[in-house]
JSON list of C-alpha atoms in Angstrom, two decimals:
[
{"chain": "Y", "resi": 1, "resn": "UNK", "atom": "CA", "xyz": [15.32, 9.48, -2.13]},
{"chain": "Y", "resi": 2, "resn": "UNK", "atom": "CA", "xyz": [13.65, 6.78, 0.00]},
{"chain": "Y", "resi": 3, "resn": "UNK", "atom": "CA", "xyz": [9.85, 7.01, -0.29]},
{"chain": "Y", "resi": 4, "resn": "UNK", "atom": "CA", "xyz": [7.10, 5.09, 1.50]},
{"chain": "Y", "resi": 5, "resn": "UNK", "atom": "CA", "xyz": [3.75, 4.98, -0.31]},
{"chain": "Y", "resi": 6, "resn": "UNK", "atom": "CA", "xyz": [0.78, 4.25, 1.96]},
{"chain": "Y", "resi": 7, "resn": "UNK", "atom": "CA", "xyz": [-2.03, 2.59, 0.01]},
{"chain": "Y", "resi": 8, "resn": "UNK", "atom": "CA", "xyz": [-5.01, 0.29, 0.41]},
{"chain": "Y", "resi": 9, "resn": "UNK", "atom": "CA", "xyz": [-6.34, 0.48, 3.94]},
{"chain": "Y", "resi": 10, "resn": "UNK", "atom": "CA", "xyz": [-9.85, -0.58, 4.97]},
{"chain": "Y", "resi": 11, "resn": "UNK", "atom": "CA", "xyz": [-12.06, 2.06, 3.36]},
{"chain": "Y", "resi": 12, "resn": "UNK", "atom": "CA", "xyz": [-14.74, 1.46, 0.74]},
{"chain": "Y", "resi": 13, "resn": "UNK", "atom": "CA", "xyz": [-12.21, 2.73, -1.85]},
{"chain": "Y", "resi": 14, "resn": "UNK", "atom": "CA", "xyz": [-9.53, 0.17, -0.98]},
{"chain": "Y", "resi": 15, "resn": "UNK", "atom": "CA", "xyz": [-9.16, -1.12, -4.54]},
{"chain": "Y", "resi": 16, "resn": "UNK", "atom": "CA", "xyz": [-8.87, 2.39, -5.99]},
{"chain": "Y", "resi": 17, "resn": "UNK", "atom": "CA", "xyz": [-6.24, 3.24, -3.39]},
{"chain": "Y", "resi": 18, "resn": "UNK", "atom": "CA", "xyz": [-4.26, 0.06, -4.15]},
{"chain": "Y", "resi": 19, "resn": "UNK", "atom": "CA", "xyz": [-4.19, 0.82, -7.87]},
{"chain": "Y", "resi": 20, "resn": "UNK", "atom": "CA", "xyz": [-3.42, 4.53, -7.54]},
{"chain": "Y", "resi": 21, "resn": "UNK", "atom": "CA", "xyz": [-0.78, 3.87, -4.88]},
{"chain": "Y", "resi": 22, "resn": "UNK", "atom": "CA", "xyz": [0.91, 1.25, -7.07]},
{"chain": "Y", "resi": 23, "resn": "UNK", "atom": "CA", "xyz": [0.89, 3.71, -9.98]},
{"chain": "Y", "resi": 24, "resn": "UNK", "atom": "CA", "xyz": [2.57, 6.30, -7.75]},
{"chain": "Y", "resi": 25, "resn": "UNK", "atom": "CA", "xyz": [5.15, 3.74, -6.58]},
{"chain": "Y", "resi": 26, "resn": "UNK", "atom": "CA", "xyz": [5.95, 2.69, -10.17]},
{"chain": "Y", "resi": 27, "resn": "UNK", "atom": "CA", "xyz": [6.35, 6.30, -11.33]},
{"chain": "Y", "resi": 28, "resn": "UNK", "atom": "CA", "xyz": [8.64, 7.10, -8.40]},
{"chain": "Y", "resi": 29, "resn": "UNK", "atom": "CA", "xyz": [10.80, 4.03, -9.14]},
{"chain": "Y", "resi": 30, "resn": "UNK", "atom": "CA", "xyz": [11.03, 5.05, -12.80]},
{"chain": "Y", "resi": 31, "resn": "UNK", "atom": "CA", "xyz": [12.35, 8.40, -11.58]},
{"chain": "Y", "resi": 32, "resn": "UNK", "atom": "CA", "xyz": [15.10, 6.62, -9.64]},
{"chain": "Y", "resi": 33, "resn": "UNK", "atom": "CA", "xyz": [13.67, 6.62, -6.12]},
{"chain": "Y", "resi": 34, "resn": "UNK", "atom": "CA", "xyz": [13.83, 3.75, -3.63]},
{"chain": "Y", "resi": 35, "resn": "UNK", "atom": "CA", "xyz": [10.15, 2.98, -2.92]},
{"chain": "Y", "resi": 36, "resn": "UNK", "atom": "CA", "xyz": [8.37, 0.81, -0.36]},
{"chain": "Y", "resi": 37, "resn": "UNK", "atom": "CA", "xyz": [4.58, 0.34, -0.63]},
{"chain": "Y", "resi": 38, "resn": "UNK", "atom": "CA", "xyz": [2.76, -0.32, 2.65]},
{"chain": "Y", "resi": 39, "resn": "UNK", "atom": "CA", "xyz": [-0.89, -1.26, 3.10]},
{"chain": "Y", "resi": 40, "resn": "UNK", "atom": "CA", "xyz": [-1.95, -0.50, 6.71]},
{"chain": "Y", "resi": 41, "resn": "UNK", "atom": "CA", "xyz": [-4.48, -3.38, 6.47]},
{"chain": "Y", "resi": 42, "resn": "UNK", "atom": "CA", "xyz": [-2.09, -5.96, 5.05]},
{"chain": "Y", "resi": 43, "resn": "UNK", "atom": "CA", "xyz": [1.53, -4.86, 5.51]},
{"chain": "Y", "resi": 44, "resn": "UNK", "atom": "CA", "xyz": [4.31, -4.28, 3.03]},
{"chain": "Y", "resi": 45, "resn": "UNK", "atom": "CA", "xyz": [3.69, -5.13, -0.62]},
{"chain": "Y", "resi": 46, "resn": "UNK", "atom": "CA", "xyz": [6.34, -6.75, -2.78]},
{"chain": "Y", "resi": 47, "resn": "UNK", "atom": "CA", "xyz": [6.99, -5.40, -6.25]},
{"chain": "Y", "resi": 48, "resn": "UNK", "atom": "CA", "xyz": [5.36, -8.56, -7.56]},
{"chain": "Y", "resi": 49, "resn": "UNK", "atom": "CA", "xyz": [2.21, -7.73, -5.54]},
{"chain": "Y", "resi": 50, "resn": "UNK", "atom": "CA", "xyz": [2.24, -4.23, -7.02]},
{"chain": "Y", "resi": 51, "resn": "UNK", "atom": "CA", "xyz": [2.62, -5.56, -10.57]},
{"chain": "Y", "resi": 52, "resn": "UNK", "atom": "CA", "xyz": [-0.29, -7.98, -10.02]},
{"chain": "Y", "resi": 53, "resn": "UNK", "atom": "CA", "xyz": [-2.51, -5.16, -8.78]},
{"chain": "Y", "resi": 54, "resn": "UNK", "atom": "CA", "xyz": [-1.63, -2.99, -11.76]},
{"chain": "Y", "resi": 55, "resn": "UNK", "atom": "CA", "xyz": [-2.11, -5.75, -14.32]},
{"chain": "Y", "resi": 56, "resn": "UNK", "atom": "CA", "xyz": [-5.24, -7.43, -12.93]},
{"chain": "Y", "resi": 57, "resn": "UNK", "atom": "CA", "xyz": [-6.72, -5.29, -10.18]},
{"chain": "Y", "resi": 58, "resn": "UNK", "atom": "CA", "xyz": [-6.85, -8.47, -8.06]},
{"chain": "Y", "resi": 59, "resn": "UNK", "atom": "CA", "xyz": [-7.44, -7.90, -4.37]},
{"chain": "Y", "resi": 60, "resn": "UNK", "atom": "CA", "xyz": [-4.78, -9.06, -1.95]},
{"chain": "Y", "resi": 61, "resn": "UNK", "atom": "CA", "xyz": [-7.46, -9.67, 0.69]},
{"chain": "Y", "resi": 62, "resn": "UNK", "atom": "CA", "xyz": [-10.81, -11.37, -0.07]},
{"chain": "Y", "resi": 63, "resn": "UNK", "atom": "CA", "xyz": [-13.92, -9.15, 0.33]},
{"chain": "Y", "resi": 64, "resn": "UNK", "atom": "CA", "xyz": [-14.83, -10.54, 3.77]},
{"chain": "Y", "resi": 65, "resn": "UNK", "atom": "CA", "xyz": [-11.31, -10.02, 5.09]},
{"chain": "Y", "resi": 66, "resn": "UNK", "atom": "CA", "xyz": [-11.36, -6.37, 4.03]},
{"chain": "Y", "resi": 67, "resn": "UNK", "atom": "CA", "xyz": [-14.51, -5.75, 6.06]},
{"chain": "Y", "resi": 68, "resn": "UNK", "atom": "CA", "xyz": [-13.04, -7.66, 9.00]},
{"chain": "Y", "resi": 69, "resn": "UNK", "atom": "CA", "xyz": [-9.75, -5.73, 8.78]},
{"chain": "Y", "resi": 70, "resn": "UNK", "atom": "CA", "xyz": [-11.47, -2.61, 10.13]},
{"chain": "Y", "resi": 71, "resn": "UNK", "atom": "CA", "xyz": [-12.34, -4.48, 13.31]},
{"chain": "Y", "resi": 72, "resn": "UNK", "atom": "CA", "xyz": [-8.85, -5.78, 14.10]},
{"chain": "Y", "resi": 73, "resn": "UNK", "atom": "CA", "xyz": [-8.15, -5.83, 17.82]},
{"chain": "Y", "resi": 74, "resn": "UNK", "atom": "CA", "xyz": [-4.44, -5.11, 17.45]},
{"chain": "Y", "resi": 75, "resn": "UNK", "atom": "CA", "xyz": [-3.45, -1.48, 16.79]},
{"chain": "Y", "resi": 76, "resn": "UNK", "atom": "CA", "xyz": [-1.49, -0.54, 13.69]},
{"chain": "Y", "resi": 77, "resn": "UNK", "atom": "CA", "xyz": [2.21, -1.15, 14.24]},
{"chain": "Y", "resi": 78, "resn": "UNK", "atom": "CA", "xyz": [4.42, 1.28, 12.37]},
{"chain": "Y", "resi": 79, "resn": "UNK", "atom": "CA", "xyz": [6.76, -0.60, 10.04]},
{"chain": "Y", "resi": 80, "resn": "UNK", "atom": "CA", "xyz": [10.43, 0.30, 10.43]},
{"chain": "Y", "resi": 81, "resn": "UNK", "atom": "CA", "xyz": [10.46, 1.54, 6.81]},
{"chain": "Y", "resi": 82, "resn": "UNK", "atom": "CA", "xyz": [8.34, 4.59, 7.68]},
{"chain": "Y", "resi": 83, "resn": "UNK", "atom": "CA", "xyz": [10.78, 6.38, 10.04]},
{"chain": "Y", "resi": 84, "resn": "UNK", "atom": "CA", "xyz": [13.64, 5.48, 7.68]},
{"chain": "Y", "resi": 85, "resn": "UNK", "atom": "CA", "xyz": [11.91, 7.22, 4.75]},
{"chain": "Y", "resi": 86, "resn": "UNK", "atom": "CA", "xyz": [12.74, 10.68, 3.48]},
{"chain": "Y", "resi": 87, "resn": "UNK", "atom": "CA", "xyz": [9.12, 11.13, 2.36]},
{"chain": "Y", "resi": 88, "resn": "UNK", "atom": "CA", "xyz": [5.82, 9.37, 3.08]},
{"chain": "Y", "resi": 89, "resn": "UNK", "atom": "CA", "xyz": [3.30, 9.64, 0.23]},
{"chain": "Y", "resi": 90, "resn": "UNK", "atom": "CA", "xyz": [-0.27, 8.94, 1.39]},
{"chain": "Y", "resi": 91, "resn": "UNK", "atom": "CA", "xyz": [-2.36, 7.35, -1.37]},
{"chain": "Y", "resi": 92, "resn": "UNK", "atom": "CA", "xyz": [-5.11, 6.29, 1.03]},
{"chain": "Y", "resi": 93, "resn": "UNK", "atom": "CA", "xyz": [-8.68, 7.14, 0.04]}
]
C-alpha cells in the first residue's frame, strides 16, 4: 500500500510531530508499505532526513524559520504524492 505521512508543520509541537511521524513512517516501511513523508512547512523528506530526525532530533528548519513558516505568503501546494496515495496518515500535532 502507498502511504503518505504528514508530519512537522508549523505548530509549537513541530519537533514532536517530526519524530512521531518518522516513527510511523519507519514502522509502515518495516511492514512492507511504500511510504512518503511530507512536511507541509518544508516539503518531502528523504529517508536520510527521517533517519537523522530519529537519531538526533535535529530540526530541518532553524528556530526562526519555523516561526516564519507560519507567515508564508504562498499557499500550501499539494504534492503529487498525496492524490497518488492509498492512505494519508496525519501525524501533525
